[in-house]
Tab-separated table of C-alpha atoms in Angstrom:
chain	number	residue	atom	x	y	z
K	197	UNK	CA	-24.628	-32.022	20.944
K	198	UNK	CA	-26.743	-35.165	20.731
K	199	UNK	CA	-29.962	-35.446	22.677
K	200	UNK	CA	-31.042	-38.757	24.128
K	201	UNK	CA	-34.081	-39.959	22.135
K	202	UNK	CA	-35.558	-41.515	25.290
K	203	UNK	CA	-35.580	-38.120	26.991
K	204	UNK	CA	-36.489	-36.066	23.941
K	205	UNK	CA	-39.813	-37.841	23.299
K	206	UNK	CA	-41.120	-37.144	26.787
K	207	UNK	CA	-42.506	-33.643	26.271
K	208	UNK	CA	-45.502	-31.841	24.830
K	209	UNK	CA	-45.582	-28.580	22.897
K	210	UNK	CA	-47.525	-25.382	23.472
K	211	UNK	CA	-47.480	-21.737	22.528
K	212	UNK	CA	-48.419	-18.283	23.753
K	213	UNK	CA	-48.849	-14.993	21.960
K	214	UNK	CA	-46.525	-12.137	22.939
K	215	UNK	CA	-47.580	-8.496	23.138
K	216	UNK	CA	-46.525	-7.751	19.545
K	217	UNK	CA	-48.370	-10.805	18.215
K	218	UNK	CA	-45.301	-13.047	17.924
K	219	UNK	CA	-45.869	-16.717	18.651
K	220	UNK	CA	-43.641	-18.113	21.399
K	221	UNK	CA	-43.525	-21.899	21.337
K	222	UNK	CA	-42.304	-24.059	24.184
K	223	UNK	CA	-41.605	-27.599	25.316
K	224	UNK	CA	-43.358	-28.798	28.461
K	225	UNK	CA	-42.663	-31.765	30.708
K	226	UNK	CA	-43.180	-32.924	34.274
K	227	UNK	CA	-45.708	-32.186	37.021
K	228	UNK	CA	-45.705	-29.737	39.900
K	229	UNK	CA	-45.208	-25.973	40.300
K	230	UNK	CA	-44.461	-24.158	37.033
K	231	UNK	CA	-40.801	-23.430	36.243
K	232	UNK	CA	-39.499	-21.613	33.151
K	233	UNK	CA	-36.017	-22.262	31.700
K	234	UNK	CA	-34.568	-19.602	29.373
K	235	UNK	CA	-31.753	-20.765	27.096
K	236	UNK	CA	-28.724	-18.724	26.035
K	237	UNK	CA	-27.177	-17.573	22.767
K	238	UNK	CA	-26.834	-19.891	19.754
K	239	UNK	CA	-29.171	-22.257	21.584
K	240	UNK	CA	-32.800	-23.365	21.485
K	241	UNK	CA	-35.066	-25.319	23.836
K	242	UNK	CA	-33.364	-28.556	22.743
K	243	UNK	CA	-30.223	-27.597	24.669
K	244	UNK	CA	-32.062	-27.865	28.007
K	245	UNK	CA	-33.411	-31.376	27.375
K	246	UNK	CA	-31.462	-33.012	30.196
K	247	UNK	CA	-31.900	-30.109	32.629
K	248	UNK	CA	-35.654	-30.097	32.005
K	249	UNK	CA	-35.786	-33.864	32.493
K	250	UNK	CA	-33.893	-33.548	35.784
K	251	UNK	CA	-36.242	-30.860	37.092
K	252	UNK	CA	-39.416	-32.493	35.782
K	253	UNK	CA	-39.464	-34.819	38.793
K	254	UNK	CA	-40.482	-31.819	40.903
K	255	UNK	CA	-41.857	-29.174	38.534
K	256	UNK	CA	-43.873	-28.600	35.404
K	257	UNK	CA	-41.011	-27.333	33.268
K	258	UNK	CA	-41.584	-24.923	30.379
K	259	UNK	CA	-38.682	-24.381	27.971
K	260	UNK	CA	-39.485	-21.760	25.330
K	261	UNK	CA	-37.667	-21.351	22.066
K	262	UNK	CA	-36.699	-17.702	22.304
K	263	UNK	CA	-37.972	-15.632	19.376
K	264	UNK	CA	-36.172	-16.232	16.109
K	265	UNK	CA	-35.771	-19.953	16.807
K	266	UNK	CA	-37.572	-23.251	16.408
K	267	UNK	CA	-41.171	-23.189	17.602
K	268	UNK	CA	-41.270	-19.397	17.933
K	269	UNK	CA	-41.797	-16.542	15.516
K	270	UNK	CA	-39.167	-14.096	14.202
K	271	UNK	CA	-37.273	-11.441	16.138
K	272	UNK	CA	-39.471	-8.851	14.430
K	273	UNK	CA	-39.106	-5.133	13.882
K	274	UNK	CA	-37.741	-2.895	16.636
K	275	UNK	CA	-36.185	-5.841	18.466
K	276	UNK	CA	-34.869	-5.196	21.970
K	277	UNK	CA	-34.563	-7.003	25.274
K	278	UNK	CA	-38.009	-5.631	26.135
K	279	UNK	CA	-39.520	-7.790	23.384
K	280	UNK	CA	-38.107	-10.852	25.101
K	281	UNK	CA	-39.401	-9.603	28.452
K	282	UNK	CA	-42.852	-9.398	26.841
K	283	UNK	CA	-42.422	-12.994	25.680
K	284	UNK	CA	-41.720	-14.130	29.237
K	285	UNK	CA	-44.612	-12.048	30.555
K	286	UNK	CA	-46.977	-13.898	28.219
K	287	UNK	CA	-45.570	-17.268	29.288
K	288	UNK	CA	-45.813	-16.405	32.988
K	289	UNK	CA	-49.413	-15.298	32.519
K	290	UNK	CA	-50.309	-18.544	30.761
K	291	UNK	CA	-48.522	-20.904	33.142
K	292	UNK	CA	-48.719	-19.159	36.507
K	293	UNK	CA	-44.973	-19.587	36.935
K	294	UNK	CA	-43.231	-17.855	39.820
K	295	UNK	CA	-39.897	-19.624	39.296
K	296	UNK	CA	-37.502	-18.928	36.442
K	297	UNK	CA	-33.951	-19.819	35.413
K	298	UNK	CA	-31.823	-18.261	32.687
K	299	UNK	CA	-28.446	-19.118	31.177
K	300	UNK	CA	-26.075	-16.510	29.693
K	301	UNK	CA	-28.023	-14.063	27.503
K	302	UNK	CA	-31.129	-15.889	28.704
K	303	UNK	CA	-30.039	-14.917	32.215
K	304	UNK	CA	-29.806	-11.275	31.104
K	305	UNK	CA	-33.374	-11.426	29.792
K	306	UNK	CA	-34.491	-13.121	32.990
K	307	UNK	CA	-32.773	-10.448	35.072
K	308	UNK	CA	-34.458	-7.679	33.070
K	309	UNK	CA	-37.814	-9.430	33.398
K	310	UNK	CA	-37.639	-9.937	37.170
K	311	UNK	CA	-38.612	-6.397	38.260
K	312	UNK	CA	-41.080	-6.059	35.362
K	313	UNK	CA	-43.010	-9.250	36.203
K	314	UNK	CA	-43.805	-9.225	39.946
K	315	UNK	CA	-45.098	-12.817	39.858
K	316	UNK	CA	-41.478	-13.996	39.499
K	317	UNK	CA	-40.357	-14.333	43.105
K	318	UNK	CA	-37.573	-16.913	42.701
K	319	UNK	CA	-35.013	-16.127	40.014
K	320	UNK	CA	-31.879	-18.132	39.189
K	321	UNK	CA	-29.180	-16.798	36.871
K	322	UNK	CA	-26.226	-18.733	35.465
K	323	UNK	CA	-23.466	-16.415	34.261
K	324	UNK	CA	-25.336	-13.445	32.790
K	325	UNK	CA	-22.882	-11.484	30.578
K	326	UNK	CA	-23.759	-8.209	32.269
K	327	UNK	CA	-21.055	-5.790	31.209
K	328	UNK	CA	-19.619	-3.658	34.017
K	329	UNK	CA	-17.393	-0.848	32.796
K	330	UNK	CA	-16.698	-2.681	29.534
K	331	UNK	CA	-15.934	-6.036	31.183
K	332	UNK	CA	-17.572	-8.130	28.439
K	333	UNK	CA	-15.397	-8.301	25.287
K	334	UNK	CA	-17.219	-6.781	22.287
K	335	UNK	CA	-14.461	-5.832	19.806
K	336	UNK	CA	-15.097	-8.987	17.763
K	337	UNK	CA	-18.798	-8.243	17.119
K	338	UNK	CA	-18.344	-6.220	13.868
K	339	UNK	CA	-16.551	-9.219	12.348
K	340	UNK	CA	-19.448	-11.443	13.413
K	341	UNK	CA	-21.920	-9.165	11.616
K	342	UNK	CA	-19.811	-9.128	8.444
K	343	UNK	CA	-19.495	-12.910	8.351
K	344	UNK	CA	-23.210	-13.463	8.933
K	345	UNK	CA	-24.066	-10.946	6.213
K	346	UNK	CA	-21.738	-12.781	3.828
K	347	UNK	CA	-23.283	-16.159	4.659
K	348	UNK	CA	-20.052	-17.412	6.270
K	349	UNK	CA	-21.872	-19.166	9.091
K	350	UNK	CA	-19.070	-21.450	10.288
K	351	UNK	CA	-16.610	-18.540	10.294
K	352	UNK	CA	-19.155	-16.538	12.317
K	353	UNK	CA	-19.497	-19.416	14.770
K	354	UNK	CA	-15.737	-19.525	15.283
K	355	UNK	CA	-15.654	-15.740	15.704
K	356	UNK	CA	-18.345	-15.902	18.391
K	357	UNK	CA	-16.735	-18.777	20.274
K	358	UNK	CA	-13.318	-17.124	20.241
K	359	UNK	CA	-14.749	-13.706	21.063
K	360	UNK	CA	-16.782	-14.887	24.038
K	361	UNK	CA	-13.978	-17.113	25.327
K	362	UNK	CA	-16.411	-19.574	26.880
K	363	UNK	CA	-14.691	-22.654	25.417
K	364	UNK	CA	-10.940	-22.549	26.226
K	365	UNK	CA	-10.056	-25.083	23.537
K	366	UNK	CA	-11.082	-22.599	20.856
K	367	UNK	CA	-8.612	-20.056	22.193
K	368	UNK	CA	-5.752	-22.501	21.678
K	369	UNK	CA	-6.613	-23.617	18.144
K	370	UNK	CA	-5.997	-21.153	15.259
K	371	UNK	CA	-8.894	-20.074	13.025
K	372	UNK	CA	-7.167	-21.616	10.014
K	373	UNK	CA	-7.654	-25.026	11.627
K	374	UNK	CA	-10.995	-24.466	13.372
K	375	UNK	CA	-13.039	-23.199	10.432
K	376	UNK	CA	-12.424	-26.128	8.038
K	377	UNK	CA	-12.640	-28.620	10.905
K	378	UNK	CA	-16.019	-27.330	12.059
K	379	UNK	CA	-17.262	-26.995	8.487
K	380	UNK	CA	-16.426	-30.655	7.877
K	381	UNK	CA	-18.205	-31.633	11.080
K	382	UNK	CA	-21.269	-29.668	10.030
K	383	UNK	CA	-21.377	-31.425	6.652
K	384	UNK	CA	-21.065	-34.829	8.282
K	385	UNK	CA	-23.893	-34.215	10.733
K	386	UNK	CA	-27.006	-34.201	8.564
K	387	UNK	CA	-29.124	-36.345	10.886
K	388	UNK	CA	-30.559	-33.424	12.877
K	389	UNK	CA	-33.816	-34.593	14.487
K	390	UNK	CA	-36.978	-32.945	13.236
K	391	UNK	CA	-37.597	-31.238	16.583
K	392	UNK	CA	-34.127	-29.635	16.784
K	393	UNK	CA	-32.871	-26.364	15.316
K	394	UNK	CA	-29.613	-26.873	13.345
K	395	UNK	CA	-26.552	-24.880	14.316
K	396	UNK	CA	-26.561	-23.118	10.935
K	397	UNK	CA	-29.883	-21.517	11.911
K	398	UNK	CA	-28.754	-20.650	15.438
K	399	UNK	CA	-25.477	-18.876	14.678
K	400	UNK	CA	-27.109	-15.806	13.015
K	401	UNK	CA	-29.240	-15.235	16.128
K	402	UNK	CA	-26.093	-14.381	18.098
K	403	UNK	CA	-26.115	-10.833	16.744
K	404	UNK	CA	-29.389	-10.233	18.598
K	405	UNK	CA	-27.906	-11.590	21.818
K	406	UNK	CA	-24.990	-9.209	21.470
K	407	UNK	CA	-27.523	-6.394	21.120
K	408	UNK	CA	-29.007	-7.431	24.472
K	409	UNK	CA	-25.554	-7.307	26.058
K	410	UNK	CA	-25.066	-3.774	24.707
K	411	UNK	CA	-28.492	-2.636	25.883
K	412	UNK	CA	-28.000	-3.934	29.406
K	413	UNK	CA	-24.409	-2.795	29.944
K	414	UNK	CA	-23.851	-0.917	33.213
K	415	UNK	CA	-27.412	-1.422	34.482
K	416	UNK	CA	-26.487	-3.171	37.744
K	417	UNK	CA	-28.082	-0.489	39.901
K	418	UNK	CA	-31.441	-1.067	38.206
K	419	UNK	CA	-31.854	-4.177	40.348
K	420	UNK	CA	-31.057	-2.717	43.771
K	421	UNK	CA	-34.720	-2.800	44.811
K	422	UNK	CA	-35.602	-6.222	43.403
K	423	UNK	CA	-37.811	-8.089	45.890
K	424	UNK	CA	-37.359	-11.543	44.391
K	425	UNK	CA	-35.000	-14.088	45.863
K	426	UNK	CA	-32.100	-14.559	43.447
K	427	UNK	CA	-29.635	-17.407	43.029
K	428	UNK	CA	-26.427	-16.419	41.218
K	429	UNK	CA	-24.589	-19.349	39.646
K	430	UNK	CA	-21.276	-19.727	37.873
K	431	UNK	CA	-18.735	-22.305	36.789
K	432	UNK	CA	-15.222	-21.965	38.176
K	433	UNK	CA	-13.731	-22.610	34.711
K	434	UNK	CA	-15.609	-19.781	32.987
K	435	UNK	CA	-14.084	-16.469	31.837
K	436	UNK	CA	-13.528	-13.897	34.568
K	437	UNK	CA	-15.999	-11.359	33.163
K	438	UNK	CA	-18.895	-13.524	34.351
K	439	UNK	CA	-17.613	-13.309	37.917
K	440	UNK	CA	-17.300	-9.532	37.530
K	441	UNK	CA	-21.018	-9.429	36.713
K	442	UNK	CA	-22.001	-11.715	39.588
K	443	UNK	CA	-19.843	-9.782	42.038
K	444	UNK	CA	-21.574	-6.552	41.002
K	445	UNK	CA	-25.029	-8.107	41.264
K	446	UNK	CA	-24.208	-9.651	44.650
K	447	UNK	CA	-23.343	-6.202	45.931
K	448	UNK	CA	-26.704	-4.656	44.994
K	449	UNK	CA	-29.334	-7.401	45.059
K	450	UNK	CA	-31.050	-7.449	48.455
K	451	UNK	CA	-31.961	-11.165	48.459
K	452	UNK	CA	-29.193	-12.967	46.583
K	453	UNK	CA	-26.851	-15.872	47.253
K	454	UNK	CA	-24.019	-17.379	45.220
K	455	UNK	CA	-23.178	-20.907	44.173
K	456	UNK	CA	-20.056	-21.736	42.188
K	457	UNK	CA	-19.496	-25.120	40.555
K	458	UNK	CA	-15.876	-26.364	40.574
K	459	UNK	CA	-14.939	-28.007	37.303
K	460	UNK	CA	-17.789	-26.509	35.281
K	461	UNK	CA	-17.709	-23.828	32.616
K	462	UNK	CA	-20.268	-21.715	30.824
K	463	UNK	CA	-22.104	-24.740	29.415
K	464	UNK	CA	-22.703	-26.201	32.882
K	465	UNK	CA	-26.533	-26.234	32.746
K	466	UNK	CA	-26.982	-27.327	29.130
K	467	UNK	CA	-26.814	-30.792	27.620
K	468	UNK	CA	-23.052	-30.556	27.009
K	469	UNK	CA	-22.346	-29.718	30.656
K	470	UNK	CA	-23.534	-31.270	33.908
K	471	UNK	CA	-27.259	-30.464	34.068
K	472	UNK	CA	-27.899	-32.997	36.837
K	473	UNK	CA	-25.489	-31.169	39.121
K	474	UNK	CA	-26.859	-27.733	38.261
K	475	UNK	CA	-30.400	-29.089	38.398
K	476	UNK	CA	-29.906	-30.310	41.972
K	477	UNK	CA	-28.933	-26.796	43.067
K	478	UNK	CA	-31.911	-25.325	41.204
K	479	UNK	CA	-34.353	-27.835	42.718
K	480	UNK	CA	-33.109	-26.905	46.172
K	481	UNK	CA	-33.454	-23.185	45.500
K	482	UNK	CA	-36.861	-23.462	43.867
K	483	UNK	CA	-38.214	-25.560	46.694
K	484	UNK	CA	-38.658	-29.041	45.275
K	485	UNK	CA	-41.200	-30.979	47.274
């Protein structure tokens, strides 16, 4: 992923302090009502550069680096999804945001935060991997842990991409080809901008995202009384387990509607997808003026 330098320069930085003392840093751009964007696994705030730029015409957009990444402090002891909810609570308190969007594991955190932070009255979720009766594949996770522990970061990246199934091309190419190919690509790309987190630092964070998926499995009924308006988003090309989650949430959330994007996959909102298209739907839902 390469971020446009013209877009990347147009933001300021800030930080808040979470309940356990961890610093949560964020990128800020635009003017208008406050809107928080929560990135997914193996990502950082840099991956929402184009989405934030699209939405900044209507909103003051805050894109935090989730803990363990970039501008923010470490995951810390006793990590759980509730730590990340605390992080969002601190950001909401500082910004006055009532609008929030999350992608993938960021959508899970956003979902968990919605009933805990009453100020959030408009919540948009793109493909939360909410496991329903074991719908999210997890059998590959022990291998991920072993490879990270052994320092085999590129192998761990391939394991995660194949295990999650979010990029169909990786399902068709054998590991014996993918690992050396991606390792060579990583060696060639040494021009990572100073304000970006390299992929080698992001891959190990995936084990914490898988912990969130385990923690939140089979919790659909927890959101049956959620007062917030919720927009459930998905890409038609994504794995079926995301639609299982959205179907289950649609059945219990009292104020939810669905939007599906033909031709898009799991990366739809981020810089490698079509953030302008997703951003237009978000601006409509969040009430762009």
